[in-house]
Structures are given as structure tokens and as C-alpha cells.
Short mmCIF file of C-alpha atoms in Angstrom, two decimals:
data_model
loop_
_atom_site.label_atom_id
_atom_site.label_comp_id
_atom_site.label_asym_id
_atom_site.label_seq_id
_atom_site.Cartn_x
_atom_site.Cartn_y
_atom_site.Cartn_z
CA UNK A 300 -32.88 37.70 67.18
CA UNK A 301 -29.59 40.02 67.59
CA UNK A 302 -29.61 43.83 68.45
CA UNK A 303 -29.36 46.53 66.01
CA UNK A 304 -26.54 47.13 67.38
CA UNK A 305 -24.82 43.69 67.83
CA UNK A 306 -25.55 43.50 64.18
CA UNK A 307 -24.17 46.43 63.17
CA UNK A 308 -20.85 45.44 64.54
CA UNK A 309 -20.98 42.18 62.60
CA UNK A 310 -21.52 43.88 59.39
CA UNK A 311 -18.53 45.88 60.14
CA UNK A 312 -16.33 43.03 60.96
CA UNK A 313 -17.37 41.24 57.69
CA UNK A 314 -16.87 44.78 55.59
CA UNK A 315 -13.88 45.17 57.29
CA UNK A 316 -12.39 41.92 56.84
CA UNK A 317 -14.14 41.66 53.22
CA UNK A 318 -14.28 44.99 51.60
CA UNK A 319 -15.24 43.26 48.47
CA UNK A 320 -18.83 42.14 49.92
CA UNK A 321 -19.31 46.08 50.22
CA UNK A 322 -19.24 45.71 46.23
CA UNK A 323 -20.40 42.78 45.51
CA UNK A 324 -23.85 43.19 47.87
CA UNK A 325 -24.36 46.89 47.73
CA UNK A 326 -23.24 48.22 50.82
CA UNK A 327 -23.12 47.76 54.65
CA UNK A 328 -27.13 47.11 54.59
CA UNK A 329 -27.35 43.81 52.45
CA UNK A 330 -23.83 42.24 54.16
CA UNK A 331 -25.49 43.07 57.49
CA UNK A 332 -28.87 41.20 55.90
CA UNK A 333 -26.85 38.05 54.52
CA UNK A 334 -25.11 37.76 58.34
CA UNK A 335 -28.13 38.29 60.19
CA UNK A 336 -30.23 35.37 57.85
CA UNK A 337 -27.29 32.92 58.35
CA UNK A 338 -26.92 33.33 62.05
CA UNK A 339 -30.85 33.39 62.50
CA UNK A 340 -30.21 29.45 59.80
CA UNK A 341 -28.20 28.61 62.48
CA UNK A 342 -30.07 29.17 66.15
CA UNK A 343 -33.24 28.01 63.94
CA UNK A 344 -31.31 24.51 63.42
CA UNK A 345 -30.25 24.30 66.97
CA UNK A 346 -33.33 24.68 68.06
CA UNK A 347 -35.52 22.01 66.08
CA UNK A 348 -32.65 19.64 67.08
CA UNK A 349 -32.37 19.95 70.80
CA UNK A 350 -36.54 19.95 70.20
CA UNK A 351 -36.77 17.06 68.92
CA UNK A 352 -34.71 15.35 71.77
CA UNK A 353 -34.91 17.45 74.94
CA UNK A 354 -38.01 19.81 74.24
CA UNK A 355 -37.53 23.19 75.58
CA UNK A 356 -33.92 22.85 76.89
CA UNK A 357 -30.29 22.15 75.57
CA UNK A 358 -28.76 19.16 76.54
CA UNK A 359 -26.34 19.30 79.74
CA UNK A 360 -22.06 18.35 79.36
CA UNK A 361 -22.46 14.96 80.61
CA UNK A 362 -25.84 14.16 77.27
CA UNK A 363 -23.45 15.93 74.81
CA UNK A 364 -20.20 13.81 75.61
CA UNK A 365 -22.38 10.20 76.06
CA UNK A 366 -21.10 7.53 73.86
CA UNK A 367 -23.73 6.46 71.67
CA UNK A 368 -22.05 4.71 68.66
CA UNK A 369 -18.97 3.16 67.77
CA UNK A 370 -18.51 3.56 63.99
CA UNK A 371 -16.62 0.97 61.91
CA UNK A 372 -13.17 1.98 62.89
CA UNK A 373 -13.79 1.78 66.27
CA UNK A 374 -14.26 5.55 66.82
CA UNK A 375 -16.20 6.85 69.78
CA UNK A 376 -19.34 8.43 68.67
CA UNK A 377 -20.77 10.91 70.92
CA UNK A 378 -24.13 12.43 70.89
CA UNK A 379 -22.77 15.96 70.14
CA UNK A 380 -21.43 14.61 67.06
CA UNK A 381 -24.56 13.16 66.33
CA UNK A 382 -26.68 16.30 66.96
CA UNK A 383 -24.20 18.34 65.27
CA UNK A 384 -24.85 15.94 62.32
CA UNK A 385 -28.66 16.44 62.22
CA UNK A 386 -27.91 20.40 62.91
CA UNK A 387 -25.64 20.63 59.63
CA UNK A 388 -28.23 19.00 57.23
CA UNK A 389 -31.29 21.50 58.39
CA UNK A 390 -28.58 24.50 58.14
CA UNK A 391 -27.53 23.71 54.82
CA UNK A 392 -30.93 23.51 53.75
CA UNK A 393 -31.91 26.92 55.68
CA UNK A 394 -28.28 28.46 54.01
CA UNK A 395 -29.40 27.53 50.51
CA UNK A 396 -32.49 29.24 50.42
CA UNK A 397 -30.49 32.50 51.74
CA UNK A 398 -28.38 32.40 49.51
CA UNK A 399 -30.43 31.63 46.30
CA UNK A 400 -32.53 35.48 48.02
CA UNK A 401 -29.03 37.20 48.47
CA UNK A 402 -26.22 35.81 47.12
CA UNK A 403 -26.07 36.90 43.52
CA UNK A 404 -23.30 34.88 42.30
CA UNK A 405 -21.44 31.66 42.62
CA UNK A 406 -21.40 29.72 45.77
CA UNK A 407 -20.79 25.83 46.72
CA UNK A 408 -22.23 24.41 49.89
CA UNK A 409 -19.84 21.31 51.42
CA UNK A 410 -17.70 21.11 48.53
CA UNK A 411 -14.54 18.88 49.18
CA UNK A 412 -11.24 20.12 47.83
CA UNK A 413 -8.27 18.12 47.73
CA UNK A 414 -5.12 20.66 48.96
CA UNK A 415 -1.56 20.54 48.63
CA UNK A 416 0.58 23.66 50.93
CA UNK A 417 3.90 23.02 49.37
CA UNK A 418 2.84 23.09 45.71
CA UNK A 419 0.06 25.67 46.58
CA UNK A 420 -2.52 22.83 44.30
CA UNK A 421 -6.01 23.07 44.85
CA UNK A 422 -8.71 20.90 43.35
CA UNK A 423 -12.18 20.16 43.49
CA UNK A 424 -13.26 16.94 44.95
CA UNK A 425 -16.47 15.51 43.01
CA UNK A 426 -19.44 14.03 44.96
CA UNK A 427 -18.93 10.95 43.33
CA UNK A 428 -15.81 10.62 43.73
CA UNK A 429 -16.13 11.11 47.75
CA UNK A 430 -19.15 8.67 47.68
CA UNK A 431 -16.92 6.10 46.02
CA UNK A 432 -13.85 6.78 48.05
CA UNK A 433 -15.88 6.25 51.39
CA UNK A 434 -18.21 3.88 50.14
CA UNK A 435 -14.72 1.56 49.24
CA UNK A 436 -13.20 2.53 52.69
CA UNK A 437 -10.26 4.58 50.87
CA UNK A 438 -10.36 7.27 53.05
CA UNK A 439 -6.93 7.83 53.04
CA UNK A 440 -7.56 8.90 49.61
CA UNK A 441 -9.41 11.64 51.72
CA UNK A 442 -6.62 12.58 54.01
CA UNK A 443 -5.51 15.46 51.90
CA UNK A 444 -9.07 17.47 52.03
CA UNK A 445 -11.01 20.06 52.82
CA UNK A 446 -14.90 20.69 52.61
CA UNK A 447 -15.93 23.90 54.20
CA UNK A 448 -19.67 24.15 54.78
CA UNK A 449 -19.75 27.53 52.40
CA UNK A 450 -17.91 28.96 49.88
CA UNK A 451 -19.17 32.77 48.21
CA UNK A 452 -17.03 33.40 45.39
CA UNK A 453 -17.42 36.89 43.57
CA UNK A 454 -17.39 35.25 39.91
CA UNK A 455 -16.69 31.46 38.32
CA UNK A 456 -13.86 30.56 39.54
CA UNK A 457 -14.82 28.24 41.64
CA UNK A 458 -11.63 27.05 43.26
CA UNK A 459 -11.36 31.38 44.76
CA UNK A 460 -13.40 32.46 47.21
CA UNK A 461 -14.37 35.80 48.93
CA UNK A 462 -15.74 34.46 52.08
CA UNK A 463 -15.30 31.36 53.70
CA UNK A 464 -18.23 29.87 56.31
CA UNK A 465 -18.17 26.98 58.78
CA UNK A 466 -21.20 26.13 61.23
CA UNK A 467 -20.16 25.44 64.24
CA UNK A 468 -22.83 23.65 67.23
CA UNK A 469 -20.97 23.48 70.32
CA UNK A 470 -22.29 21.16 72.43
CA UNK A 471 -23.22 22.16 75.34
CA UNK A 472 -23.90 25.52 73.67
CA UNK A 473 -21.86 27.54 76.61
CA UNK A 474 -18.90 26.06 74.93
CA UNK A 475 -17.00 28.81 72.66
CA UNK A 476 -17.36 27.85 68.72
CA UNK A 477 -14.09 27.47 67.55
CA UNK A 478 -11.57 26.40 64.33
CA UNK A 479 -10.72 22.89 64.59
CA UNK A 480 -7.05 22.46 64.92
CA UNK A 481 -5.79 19.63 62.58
CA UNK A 482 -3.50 16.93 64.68
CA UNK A 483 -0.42 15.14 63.75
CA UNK A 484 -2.19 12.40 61.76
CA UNK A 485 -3.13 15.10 59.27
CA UNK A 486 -2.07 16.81 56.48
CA UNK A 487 -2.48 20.21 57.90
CA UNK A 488 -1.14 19.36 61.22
CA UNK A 489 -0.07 22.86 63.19
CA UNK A 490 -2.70 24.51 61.43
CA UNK A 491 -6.18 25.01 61.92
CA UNK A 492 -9.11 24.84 59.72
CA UNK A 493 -9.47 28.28 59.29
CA UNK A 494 -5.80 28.61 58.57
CA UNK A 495 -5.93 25.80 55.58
CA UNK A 496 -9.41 27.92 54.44
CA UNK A 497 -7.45 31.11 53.70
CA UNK A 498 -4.28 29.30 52.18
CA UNK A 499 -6.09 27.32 49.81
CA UNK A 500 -9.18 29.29 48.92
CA UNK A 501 -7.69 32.64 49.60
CA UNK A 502 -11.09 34.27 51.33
CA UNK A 503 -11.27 35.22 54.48
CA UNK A 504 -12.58 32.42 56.98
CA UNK A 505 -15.80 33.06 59.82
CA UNK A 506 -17.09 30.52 62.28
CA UNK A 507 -21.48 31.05 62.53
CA UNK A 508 -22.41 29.78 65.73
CA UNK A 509 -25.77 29.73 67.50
CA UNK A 510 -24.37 31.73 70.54
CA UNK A 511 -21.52 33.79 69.04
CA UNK A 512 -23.22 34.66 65.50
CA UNK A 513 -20.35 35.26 63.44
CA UNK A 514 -16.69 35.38 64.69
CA UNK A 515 -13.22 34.33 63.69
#
């Protein structure tokens, strides 16, 4: 578990960068309580992962960047994707239940939005609709999406959002968590995740990492 102190500067960055979660929590105390919980969901999912693979110890560079699967594209597979896989269900799980305690309004856990920059569109993405799209192998239909891992929003608008969260599992866990930058075959391409975060949702965007806690 962090320091007092190392927490305390957390809070601040959050209140800081989100003045709103001063109102919308109560103060400095209860933003510094929601961080703390979803950094603690985090290290608790890294460890029952590497646990139930390696036992007491992460795995090294050359375990995390093994090929283990080709998919049906014929993308490379690695086991850090995997593991990051198995990491992100458990966390979601953990980050529900923290929420539901502290959270006391709207929130949407890996909702997909379909964004367009130039028009400044946003819209929701339904589950079903994503489970037919893949399931049908249109996932081109999919190329124009996002799907942070959380999204607070202060009231029911559920396309705004006051604070914008991504887990991140670097593997091997001495790596630096960081936003995904988007390549040329995308839609976002020069931007990063965090970037396409704050223009389409409009709240601020924080990486939660195992190591790092929260960061930018």
C-alpha cells in the first residue's frame, strides 16, 4: 500500500486536474479514498495473475514478449497481452465494487463509443452491437472507436465525463505505463488514447498502473 504522503500528492493531482471531484466527492479526503481503492484494484489484479502463473515473482522481458497465439488474422499474440487480458477482467470486477461504495453517480465500465474529430460526433456503442460486429468479423465497423476502461460522469449524460480511467499492466512491470499512441491504420492516427479521451468525452484522462498508481 502507498504512503500518506505519496497519496496525498495523488489526490492533489486529481483535485487539481478535476476540481469538480472536490464537489462531487466531498473534498480532498474521499478523491484521495476513490484513488487509493483503484490503485490498491489494480496491484491486487496483478498479483493473482502473475500468481497463478509464476507464484511469487513477475514474469521476466523475454515470458512477457513469448508468442503464444496467433489469432485469426494472423496477429502475434504475446503472453503480456494475454495476462493483461486476465488482469482487466479481475480489475473491472474489483473497480465495480469501488465504485458502487464511492462513486455516487453515473459511471460506465468498457463502454465503446464510436467518435468522429471533424464533426466533433460522439455515440455510444451498444454491447450487442459490438458482439455482433465482431462475432460477423466487421471490425472495420469498429475502426472508428473508443472504449475506455472507466468513465465517472457527474450526472446522466452519459456521453460527458469528469474523469477518464485506463488500466494499464506493463509487462514486465519495470516498464513505464503509458497512453497508447494510435498508428496510421487508425482513425486517430497522431494522437494518443488519452488525447482522443479528452476530445471526445471532454474529462480529463489518468493511466492506473500497478507501479505508477495514477499518472497522466
Amino acid at each position: 500500500m502507498a504512503s500518506g504522503a505519496s497519496q496525498a500528492a495523488v489526490a492533489s493531482i486529481l483535485a487539481e486536474s478535476v476540481p469538480l471531484l472536490l464537489v462531487l466527492l466531498d473534498g480532498d479526503n474521499a478523491v484521495s479514498e476513490l484513488d487509493r481503492r483503484l490503485v490498491e484494484c489494480a496491484r491486487w489484479a496483478e498479483r493473482e495473475v502473475n500468481g497463478r502463473y509464476f507464484g511469487d515473482r513477475a514474469p521476466t522481458r523475454e515470458e512477457c514478449g513469448a508468442e503464444v497465439e496467433v489469432d485469426g488474422c494472423d496477429a502475434r499474440i504475446t503472453r503480456a497481452m494475454l495476462l493483461g487480458q486476465e488482469k482487466h477482467v479481475l480489475v473491472y470486477r474489483c473497480a465495480r465494487e469501488v465504485l458502487e461504495e464511492l462513486w455516487p453517480h453515473p459511471y460506465s465500465i468498457e463502454q465503446r463509443y464510436r467518435y468522429y474529430p471533424n464533426a466533433g460526433v460522439l455515440e455510444t456503442v451498444s454491447r450487442k452491437e459490438e458482439a455482433r460486429l465482431i462475432e460477423e468479423g466487421c471490425t472495420g465497423e469498429l475502426w472508428r472507436t473508443i472504449k475506455p476502461d472507466l468513465v465517472l460522469h457527474a450526472d446522466h449524460d452519459l456521453l460527458r465525463s469528469v474523469l477518464t480511467l485506463d488500466f494499464k499492466f506493463p509487462c514486465p512491470a519495470s516498464n513505464d505505463a503509458r497512453w497508447k499512441a494510435y498508428d496510421k491504420n487508425s482513425a486517430y492516427y497522431r494522437y494518443t488514447q488519452g488525447e482522443i479521451y479528452k476530445q471526445a468525452l471532454g474529462g480529463e484522462p489518468f493511466l492506473i498502473s500497478p507501479r505508477m498508481g495514477v499518472a497522466r
